[in-house]
Coordinates of C-alpha atoms and ligand atoms in Angstrom, one line a residue:
M1046 CA 101.2 110.9 103.3
S1047 CA 102.1 111.0 106.9
T1048 CA 105.3 110.9 108.1
S1049 CA 104.3 109.1 111.3
T1050 CA 104.2 105.1 111.0
I1051 CA 102.9 102.8 113.8
D1052 CA 104.6 101.1 116.1
H1053 CA 104.3 97.3 115.7
S1054 CA 106.2 95.9 118.7
V1055 CA 104.0 94.6 121.5
A1056 CA 105.1 97.8 123.6
R1057 CA 102.5 100.1 124.1
S1058 CA 103.1 103.8 123.8
S1059 CA 102.5 106.0 127.0
F1060 CA 99.5 107.4 125.1
V1061 CA 97.8 104.1 124.8
Q1062 CA 98.8 103.1 128.1
E1063 CA 97.1 105.6 129.9
F1064 CA 94.0 105.5 127.8
M1065 CA 93.8 102.0 128.3
H1066 CA 94.4 102.4 132.1
A1067 CA 91.6 105.0 132.2
L1068 CA 89.1 102.9 130.1
S1069 CA 89.9 99.9 132.5
D1070 CA 89.0 101.6 135.4
R1071 CA 86.0 102.8 133.7
N1072 CA 85.1 99.5 132.7
P1073 CA 86.1 97.1 135.6
G1074 CA 86.5 93.3 134.7
E1075 CA 85.5 93.9 131.1
T1076 CA 88.2 92.0 129.7
E1077 CA 87.1 91.1 126.0
F1078 CA 85.2 95.1 126.2
L1079 CA 89.3 96.4 126.6
Q1080 CA 90.8 93.6 124.7
A1081 CA 88.6 94.8 121.7
V1082 CA 89.8 98.7 122.2
E1083 CA 93.1 98.0 123.0
E1084 CA 93.8 96.3 119.2
C1085 CA 91.8 99.4 117.8
I1086 CA 93.3 102.2 119.9
V1087 CA 97.0 101.4 118.9
S1088 CA 95.9 102.2 115.1
L1089 CA 93.8 105.2 116.2
E1090 CA 96.8 106.9 117.9
K1091 CA 98.6 107.7 115.0
V1092 CA 95.0 109.2 113.4
V1093 CA 94.4 111.6 116.3
E1094 CA 97.8 112.9 115.7
R1095 CA 97.4 113.9 112.5
H1096 CA 94.0 115.2 113.2
P1097 CA 93.8 116.9 116.4
E1098 CA 90.3 117.9 115.9
Y1099 CA 89.5 114.5 117.0
R1100 CA 91.3 115.2 120.1
S1101 CA 89.7 118.5 121.1
A1102 CA 86.1 117.0 120.3
G1103 CA 86.6 114.3 122.5
I1104 CA 86.2 111.6 120.1
L1105 CA 88.2 108.4 121.3
D1106 CA 86.9 109.2 124.3
R1107 CA 83.3 109.0 123.1
I1108 CA 83.4 106.3 120.6
V1109 CA 84.7 104.0 123.2
E1110 CA 81.3 104.7 125.5
P1111 CA 78.0 103.3 124.0
E1112 CA 75.1 105.7 123.4
R1113 CA 73.1 103.5 125.5
I1114 CA 73.2 100.1 127.0
I1115 CA 69.8 98.2 127.7
Q1116 CA 69.4 95.3 130.0
F1117 CA 66.1 93.6 130.7
R1118 CA 64.7 90.3 132.2
V1119 CA 63.5 87.4 130.4
T1120 CA 61.2 84.9 132.0
W1121 CA 60.4 81.8 130.1
M1122 CA 58.8 78.3 130.9
D1123 CA 59.8 75.3 130.1
D1124 CA 58.4 71.9 128.6
Q1125 CA 58.4 70.7 132.1
G1126 CA 56.7 73.7 133.4
E1127 CA 59.8 75.1 135.5
V1128 CA 60.2 79.0 135.3
H1129 CA 63.7 80.2 134.0
V1130 CA 65.3 83.8 134.1
N1131 CA 67.6 84.9 131.5
R1132 CA 69.4 88.5 131.2
G1133 CA 68.6 90.0 128.3
Y1134 CA 71.0 92.9 126.2
R1135 CA 71.0 95.3 123.8
V1136 CA 73.9 97.4 123.3
Q1137 CA 73.2 100.5 120.9
F1138 CA 76.9 101.6 120.6
N1139 CA 77.1 104.0 118.2
G1140 CA 74.3 105.2 115.9
A1141 CA 76.2 108.5 113.9
I1142 CA 75.8 107.1 110.6
G1143 CA 72.7 104.9 110.6
P1144 CA 70.7 103.1 112.9
Y1145 CA 72.3 100.7 115.5
K1146 CA 72.9 97.4 113.6
G1147 CA 74.4 94.1 114.7
G1148 CA 73.3 90.8 115.9
L1149 CA 72.0 89.2 118.5
R1150 CA 73.7 86.3 120.5
F1151 CA 72.4 83.5 122.6
H1152 CA 75.3 82.0 124.5
P1153 CA 75.5 81.2 128.3
S1154 CA 78.9 83.0 128.1
V1155 CA 77.2 86.4 127.1
N1156 CA 77.2 89.2 129.4
R1157 CA 78.1 93.5 129.3
S1158 CA 81.9 92.8 128.2
I1159 CA 81.2 90.3 125.2
L1160 CA 78.4 92.5 123.9
K1161 CA 80.5 95.7 124.6
F1162 CA 83.5 94.1 122.4
L1163 CA 80.7 93.2 119.7
G1164 CA 79.1 96.3 119.8
F1165 CA 82.5 98.1 119.5
E1166 CA 83.8 96.0 116.5
Q1167 CA 80.8 96.3 114.9
V1168 CA 81.0 100.0 114.6
F1169 CA 84.1 100.1 112.5
K1170 CA 82.8 96.9 110.6
N1171 CA 79.6 98.5 109.6
S1172 CA 81.4 102.1 108.4
L1173 CA 83.9 99.7 106.5
T1174 CA 80.8 98.5 104.4
T1175 CA 80.2 101.7 103.0
L1176 CA 76.3 101.3 104.0
P1177 CA 74.7 103.5 106.4
I1178 CA 74.5 101.6 109.5
G1179 CA 75.5 102.6 113.0
G1180 CA 76.7 99.6 115.5
G1181 CA 75.1 97.4 118.2
K1182 CA 74.8 94.0 119.6
G1183 CA 72.6 92.2 122.0
G1184 CA 71.7 88.8 122.9
S1185 CA 71.3 86.7 126.2
D1186 CA 72.8 84.3 128.7
F1187 CA 69.9 81.7 127.4
D1188 CA 71.6 78.2 126.3
P1189 CA 69.8 76.9 123.5
R1190 CA 71.7 73.6 123.4
G1191 CA 69.0 70.7 123.9
R1192 CA 66.1 72.7 124.0
S1193 CA 62.8 72.0 121.9
D1194 CA 61.6 73.7 119.5
A1195 CA 58.7 74.8 121.3
E1196 CA 61.3 76.1 124.1
I1197 CA 63.2 78.2 121.5
M1198 CA 60.1 79.8 120.4
R1199 CA 58.6 80.8 124.1
F1200 CA 62.0 82.4 124.8
C1201 CA 62.4 84.2 121.7
H1202 CA 58.6 85.5 122.4
A1203 CA 59.7 86.5 126.2
F1204 CA 62.7 88.5 124.9
M1205 CA 61.3 90.0 122.1
S1206 CA 58.5 90.9 124.5
E1207 CA 60.9 93.5 126.2
L1208 CA 63.2 94.3 123.2
F1209 CA 60.6 95.4 121.0
R1210 CA 60.1 99.0 122.8
F1211 CA 63.9 99.9 122.0
I1212 CA 64.4 98.6 118.7
G1213 CA 62.9 99.8 115.2
P1214 CA 63.6 100.0 111.5
D1215 CA 65.2 103.6 111.6
T1216 CA 66.4 103.2 115.3
D1217 CA 67.9 99.5 115.7
V1218 CA 67.9 96.4 113.4
P1219 CA 69.0 93.3 115.1
A1220 CA 70.1 90.1 113.3
G1221 CA 71.8 86.7 113.9
D1222 CA 75.0 85.7 115.7
I1223 CA 75.9 82.4 117.8
G1224 CA 72.7 80.6 118.6
V1225 CA 70.6 82.7 116.5
G1226 CA 69.5 81.6 113.1
G1227 CA 66.8 81.9 111.0
R1228 CA 64.4 79.6 113.1
E1229 CA 65.2 82.5 115.8
I1230 CA 64.5 85.3 113.9
G1231 CA 61.2 83.9 112.9
Y1232 CA 59.9 83.8 116.2
L1233 CA 61.3 87.0 117.1
F1234 CA 59.9 88.8 114.1
G1235 CA 56.5 87.2 114.7
Q1236 CA 56.4 88.3 118.5
Y1237 CA 57.6 91.8 117.3
R1238 CA 54.7 92.2 114.5
K1239 CA 52.2 91.0 117.2
L1240 CA 53.0 93.8 119.7
T1241 CA 53.5 96.5 117.2
N1242 CA 51.2 95.5 114.6
R1243 CA 53.7 96.3 112.0
F1244 CA 55.7 94.7 109.1
T1245 CA 58.7 96.5 109.1
G1246 CA 61.9 95.8 108.2
V1247 CA 62.9 95.3 112.0
L1248 CA 65.2 92.7 111.8
T1249 CA 67.6 90.8 109.3
G1250 CA 67.9 87.2 108.3
R1251 CA 64.3 87.1 107.8
G1252 CA 63.1 84.0 105.9
I1253 CA 62.7 84.5 102.2
N1254 CA 59.1 84.6 101.9
W1255 CA 58.8 87.5 104.7
G1256 CA 61.2 90.1 104.0
G1257 CA 64.6 88.2 103.5
S1258 CA 67.3 88.5 101.3
L1259 CA 68.4 85.8 99.0
I1260 CA 72.2 85.4 99.6
R1261 CA 72.2 86.5 103.8
P1262 CA 72.5 83.2 105.1
E1263 CA 75.8 82.7 103.1
A1264 CA 77.1 86.1 103.4
T1265 CA 79.2 85.8 106.3
G1266 CA 81.5 82.9 104.9
F1267 CA 81.2 83.9 101.0
G1268 CA 82.6 87.5 102.0
A1269 CA 85.2 85.9 104.3
V1270 CA 86.4 84.0 101.7
Y1271 CA 86.0 86.8 99.2
F1272 CA 88.4 89.0 101.3
A1273 CA 90.9 86.2 101.1
S1274 CA 91.0 85.7 97.7
S1275 CA 91.4 89.7 97.4
M1276 CA 94.8 89.1 100.0
L1277 CA 96.3 86.3 98.2
E1278 CA 95.8 88.2 94.5
T1279 CA 98.3 91.0 96.4
R1280 CA 100.9 87.9 96.1
G1281 CA 99.6 86.3 92.9
R1282 CA 98.0 83.6 94.9
S1283 CA 94.5 81.9 95.2
L1284 CA 92.6 79.5 97.0
E1285 CA 93.3 76.9 94.0
G1286 CA 94.4 73.7 95.9
M1287 CA 95.1 75.4 98.8
D1288 CA 94.5 73.4 102.3
C1289 CA 92.5 75.1 104.2
L1290 CA 91.5 75.0 108.0
V1291 CA 88.3 76.1 109.2
S1292 CA 87.0 76.0 113.0
G1293 CA 83.3 76.1 113.9
S1294 CA 80.2 74.5 112.1
G1295 CA 77.7 76.9 112.3
N1296 CA 76.5 79.5 109.8
V1297 CA 79.5 81.3 109.1
A1298 CA 81.8 77.8 108.8
Q1299 CA 79.4 76.2 106.7
Y1300 CA 79.2 79.3 104.0
T1301 CA 83.0 79.9 104.2
T1302 CA 83.6 75.8 103.3
E1303 CA 81.1 76.0 100.5
K1304 CA 82.6 79.4 99.2
V1305 CA 86.2 77.7 99.5
L1306 CA 85.2 74.3 97.5
D1307 CA 83.6 76.8 94.6
L1308 CA 87.1 78.4 94.1
G1309 CA 89.2 75.2 94.5
G1310 CA 90.4 74.9 97.7
R1311 CA 90.2 71.9 100.3
V1312 CA 88.5 72.2 103.5
I1313 CA 90.2 69.7 106.2
T1314 CA 89.1 70.5 109.3
M1315 CA 85.8 71.6 111.5
S1316 CA 84.8 71.7 114.9
D1317 CA 82.4 72.7 117.4
S1318 CA 82.2 73.7 121.3
T1319 CA 83.4 70.0 122.2
G1320 CA 86.0 69.1 119.5
Y1321 CA 87.1 69.0 115.8
I1322 CA 87.2 66.7 112.9
H1323 CA 90.1 66.2 110.6
D1324 CA 89.4 65.1 106.9
P1325 CA 92.5 64.4 105.2
N1326 CA 90.7 63.9 101.8
G1327 CA 88.6 67.4 102.1
I1328 CA 84.9 67.8 103.4
D1329 CA 83.4 67.9 99.9
R1330 CA 79.9 69.2 98.7
N1331 CA 78.2 65.8 99.9
K1332 CA 79.9 66.0 103.1
L1333 CA 79.3 69.4 103.6
Q1334 CA 75.7 68.9 103.0
W1335 CA 75.7 66.1 105.5
I1336 CA 77.2 68.6 108.1
M1337 CA 74.6 71.4 107.5
D1338 CA 71.9 68.5 107.8
L1339 CA 73.7 67.5 111.5
K1340 CA 74.1 70.9 112.4
N1341 CA 70.8 73.0 111.2
N1342 CA 68.2 70.0 111.7
R1343 CA 69.4 67.3 114.0
R1344 CA 71.7 69.2 115.9
G1345 CA 74.4 66.7 116.8
R1346 CA 77.6 66.8 117.6
I1347 CA 80.8 67.5 115.2
A1348 CA 81.9 63.8 116.3
E1349 CA 79.2 62.2 114.4
Y1350 CA 81.0 63.1 111.0
A1351 CA 84.2 61.0 112.2
E1352 CA 81.6 57.9 112.7
A1353 CA 79.7 58.3 109.8
H1354 CA 82.9 59.2 107.4
S1355 CA 86.0 56.9 106.6
G1356 CA 89.3 58.1 107.2
V1357 CA 88.4 61.3 109.5
T1358 CA 89.5 61.3 113.0
Y1359 CA 88.0 63.2 115.7
H1360 CA 89.2 65.0 118.7
D1361 CA 88.0 66.5 122.0
H1362 CA 89.0 69.6 122.6
D1363 CA 88.6 72.2 125.7
L1364 CA 88.8 75.6 124.8
S1365 CA 88.9 76.8 128.3
A1366 CA 92.6 75.6 128.8
G1367 CA 93.8 76.9 125.6
S1368 CA 93.4 77.3 121.4
S1369 CA 92.2 73.8 119.5
P1370 CA 95.1 71.3 118.2
L1371 CA 93.0 71.9 115.3
W1372 CA 95.4 74.9 114.6
R1373 CA 98.2 72.4 114.6
I1374 CA 97.1 70.8 111.5
P1375 CA 99.4 72.0 108.1
A1376 CA 97.7 74.0 105.8
E1377 CA 98.0 77.0 103.8
A1378 CA 94.9 79.2 104.6
A1379 CA 93.1 79.5 107.9
F1380 CA 89.4 80.7 108.7
P1381 CA 88.3 80.9 112.1
S1382 CA 84.6 80.8 112.3
A1383 CA 83.5 79.9 116.0
T1384 CA 84.0 82.4 118.5
Q1385 CA 86.3 85.2 120.1
N1386 CA 90.1 84.1 121.4
E1387 CA 90.4 80.7 119.4
I1388 CA 94.1 81.2 118.4
D1389 CA 96.5 82.3 121.0
G1390 CA 100.1 83.3 120.2
A1391 CA 101.5 79.6 120.3
A1392 CA 99.0 78.6 118.2
A1393 CA 99.7 81.2 115.7
Q1394 CA 103.2 80.5 115.6
V1395 CA 102.5 76.9 115.1
M1396 CA 100.3 77.6 112.2
V1397 CA 103.0 80.0 110.5
D1398 CA 105.5 77.4 110.9
N1399 CA 103.1 74.6 109.5
G1400 CA 103.0 76.6 106.1
V1401 CA 99.7 78.8 106.6
I1402 CA 100.2 82.3 104.9
C1403 CA 96.3 83.5 104.8
V1404 CA 94.1 83.7 107.7
S1405 CA 90.6 85.4 107.3
E1406 CA 88.3 85.9 110.2
G1407 CA 84.8 84.7 109.9
A1408 CA 84.4 85.2 113.6
N1409 CA 84.8 88.4 115.5
M1410 CA 87.9 88.8 117.6
P1411 CA 89.1 85.1 117.3
T1412 CA 92.8 86.1 116.9
M1413 CA 94.4 87.0 120.6
P1414 CA 96.9 89.9 120.5
E1415 CA 100.0 87.4 120.7
G1416 CA 98.5 85.9 117.5
Q1417 CA 98.0 88.9 115.6
H1418 CA 101.5 90.2 116.4
C1419 CA 102.8 86.7 115.2
F1420 CA 100.8 86.8 112.1
I1421 CA 101.8 90.4 111.6
K1422 CA 105.5 89.6 112.4
E1423 CA 105.9 86.5 109.9
N1424 CA 104.1 88.6 106.9
V1425 CA 100.9 86.3 107.1
L1426 CA 98.0 87.9 105.0
Y1427 CA 96.1 88.7 108.0
G1428 CA 92.5 89.8 107.6
P1429 CA 90.9 90.6 111.2
G1430 CA 87.1 89.8 111.5
K1431 CA 85.7 93.4 111.1
A1432 CA 86.9 93.7 107.7
A1433 CA 86.5 89.9 106.7
N1434 CA 83.5 89.0 107.9
A1435 CA 81.6 92.2 107.2
G1436 CA 80.0 90.6 104.5
G1437 CA 77.2 89.6 106.8
V1438 CA 76.0 92.6 108.1
A1439 CA 76.6 94.2 104.6
V1440 CA 74.0 91.6 102.9
S1441 CA 72.0 92.8 106.1
A1442 CA 72.2 96.3 104.9
L1443 CA 70.9 95.0 101.7
E1444 CA 68.2 93.5 103.1
M1445 CA 67.3 96.8 104.4
A1446 CA 67.2 98.5 100.9
Q1447 CA 65.4 95.9 99.5
G1448 CA 62.9 95.9 102.3
S1449 CA 62.3 99.6 101.7
Q1450 CA 61.7 99.1 98.3
R1451 CA 59.2 96.5 98.6
M1452 CA 61.5 94.5 96.2
Y1453 CA 63.5 91.5 96.3
W1454 CA 67.1 91.2 93.9
S1455 CA 68.3 88.0 92.3
R1456 CA 70.8 85.4 94.0
E1457 CA 73.3 86.9 91.0
E1458 CA 72.6 90.5 92.0
V1459 CA 72.9 90.2 95.9
D1460 CA 76.2 88.1 95.0
R1461 CA 77.7 90.5 92.9
H1462 CA 77.2 93.5 95.4
L1463 CA 78.6 91.4 98.3
K1464 CA 81.8 90.7 96.1
D1465 CA 81.9 94.3 95.1
I1466 CA 81.6 95.2 99.0
M1467 CA 84.5 92.8 100.0
G1468 CA 86.8 94.2 97.4
R1469 CA 86.0 97.9 98.5
I1470 CA 86.7 97.1 101.8
H1471 CA 89.9 95.2 101.2
K1472 CA 91.3 98.4 98.9
A1473 CA 90.0 100.7 101.7
S1474 CA 91.9 98.8 104.1
L1475 CA 95.4 98.4 102.0
E1476 CA 94.9 102.3 101.0
A1477 CA 94.5 103.1 104.8
A1478 CA 97.5 101.1 106.0
A1479 CA 100.0 102.5 103.3
D1480 CA 98.7 106.3 104.3
Y1481 CA 99.7 105.4 107.6
G1482 CA 103.1 103.5 106.9
V1483 CA 102.4 100.3 107.5
A1484 CA 102.0 99.0 104.0
G1485 CA 99.9 95.6 103.9
N1486 CA 98.9 95.7 107.5
Y1487 CA 95.2 95.1 107.4
L1488 CA 94.6 95.2 111.3
H1489 CA 95.5 98.9 111.3
G1490 CA 94.4 99.4 107.8
A1491 CA 90.8 98.4 108.4
N1492 CA 90.4 100.1 112.0
I1493 CA 91.8 103.7 110.7
A1494 CA 89.4 103.0 107.7
G1495 CA 86.5 102.1 109.7
F1496 CA 87.1 105.1 112.1
R1497 CA 87.5 107.8 109.9
K1498 CA 83.6 107.8 108.6
V1499 CA 82.3 107.5 111.9
A1500 CA 84.6 110.1 113.3
D1501 CA 83.8 112.3 110.5
A1502 CA 80.0 111.8 111.4
M1503 CA 80.4 112.5 114.9
M1504 CA 82.5 115.9 114.2
D1505 CA 79.8 117.1 111.9
Q1506 CA 76.7 116.3 114.5
G1507 CA 78.6 118.2 117.3
I1508 CA 79.1 117.3 121.0
I1509 CA 76.3 114.7 121.7
Ligands
NDP670 P1 76.5 79.3 115.2 O1 75.7 79.6 116.2 O2 75.7 79.4 113.5 O3 77.7 78.6 115.0 C1 78.8 79.0 116.1 C2 79.8 77.8 115.9 O4 80.7 77.9 116.8 C3 79.3 76.5 116.4 O5 79.9 75.4 115.6 C4 79.5 76.4 117.8 O6 79.5 75.2 118.5 C5 80.8 77.1 117.8 N1 80.9 77.9 119.1 C6 80.2 78.9 119.5 N2 80.5 79.4 120.9 C7 81.7 78.6 120.9 C8 82.9 78.4 122.4 N3 82.4 79.4 123.2 N4 83.6 77.6 121.9 C9 83.8 76.6 121.0 N5 83.2 76.7 119.8 C10 82.1 77.7 120.3 O7 77.0 81.2 114.9 P2 77.8 81.9 113.5 O8 78.6 80.9 112.7 O9 76.9 82.7 113.2 O10 78.9 82.7 114.4 C11 80.8 82.1 114.6 C12 81.3 83.5 114.6 O11 80.9 84.5 113.6 C13 81.3 84.2 116.1 O12 82.3 84.9 116.2 C14 80.1 85.2 115.3 O13 80.3 86.6 116.1 C15 80.6 86.0 113.8 N6 80.0 86.6 112.7 C16 78.5 86.1 112.6 C17 78.0 86.4 111.4 C18 76.7 86.4 110.9 O14 75.9 86.7 110.1 N7 76.2 84.9 111.5 C19 78.7 87.5 110.5 C20 79.7 88.1 111.6 C21 80.6 87.4 112.1 P3 78.3 74.2 119.0 O15 77.5 73.7 117.7 O16 79.0 73.4 119.7 O17 77.7 75.1 120.0
2IT671 O1 78.9 90.0 113.7 C1 78.3 90.3 112.7 O2 78.5 91.4 112.1 C2 77.0 89.8 112.7 N1 76.6 89.2 113.5 C3 75.9 90.1 111.7 C4 75.1 91.3 112.1 C5 74.2 92.0 111.2 O3 73.0 92.9 111.6 O4 73.5 91.2 110.1

């Protein structure tokens, strides 16, 4: 047991201040990346105090520097014959424990900072899964909204025409993220196969007829709910009968809602980038199916849900102006599942005041630092994204294993592995937190548990 404990206060130690000062000088303007690192380094300070060998081997300085960043031009033609140029990226952040692994995001907000924050988080998350995968992330500032199927296909083919040189089943294995689902993975895989003449497990989230895994589409949302259940269990509670807030209405939000229903809870909100719906009667299975059709096939706005169902209210929100009013609706559990920085300090305080006792992050870094402090101070069961949403990448790694074996596992078998992995992440996070004197703090616990395995692998491999 350590004698040193981690400081919960907002005030930063001089070690953290100096580290962040140097990092921000080296990475000017990369606010999301700096935020993700700071959130982690506060936990790691105590680890390097206990393990001075990490400090002398420069592990912290190395772990915040991506091993490689690739940036490329993506040129494509729209349906009217107009030529467009987008930026494509792949951040190969850390490969110490396995091939780089992480999603591709297609969204107009994508830039180096966002992909570096996501890649950095992915290193710790992938380590927590206990599976042999390093961390990476990629994507483009391409905006898929309003684009035809043919345009999406041409963009994906153009994107892969550059990316294919840098990835491979033992090198770097991308998957989906915001704006990249089964359809896009199909087009990306087709182009990779054409260019290389190889059918390999170079991407995950593949279709079930061409190397995909059952439960991969469901895995992130299911996993976030399994994680919430484990957290609630520590207080003798369950999701049964609980009102839950879900944000987003994409892949993660949809399967979070499905699993909450399986476990007897009620989801009363969902959202998209333009607004949110509040359904006090709860989104039942039929209504969820309706949302899946709306979002996955018709590609419409969540506002349409309020027009099609009675007793539902819809409100616009402008997320650039602050957290969505969605978070002001009284509930007991919350599953932020849209994007980063959705919950600020004020929104977190309102959630706590209104009865939220459990927050499980399906999205990556959805809670801002002030919000995290509020949840921890108020003793909320707070599951940070790198632990709570690790189910998606975990089942991606199971897809890689099935592909290597040329085998398919049943739904039940994959789901059993997923539950087991989420349970182990929960346990490892709790144990690491207790070991460092911050029992019950999943944020520090996940950072520390994820870090140790990568740091030890880097030590074993020498100064590279
Ligand atoms: P989808 O593209 O399927 O859905 C994203 C949802 O979030 C949509 O409802 C979208 O609204 C909304 N959204 C996206 N960007 C913004 C924004 N800037 N402001 C407000 N709303 C926004 O993505 P996923 O469900 O796959 O991803 C959601 C989150 O989960 C992300 O943080 C992602 O990194 C994380 N994640 C995803 C994993 C996966 O396996 N897919 C694994 C682990 C984490 P609209 O429909 O209007 O675009
Ligand atoms: O953020 C994430 O973990 C993902 N987008 C999934 C990555 C993956 O490789 O399945």
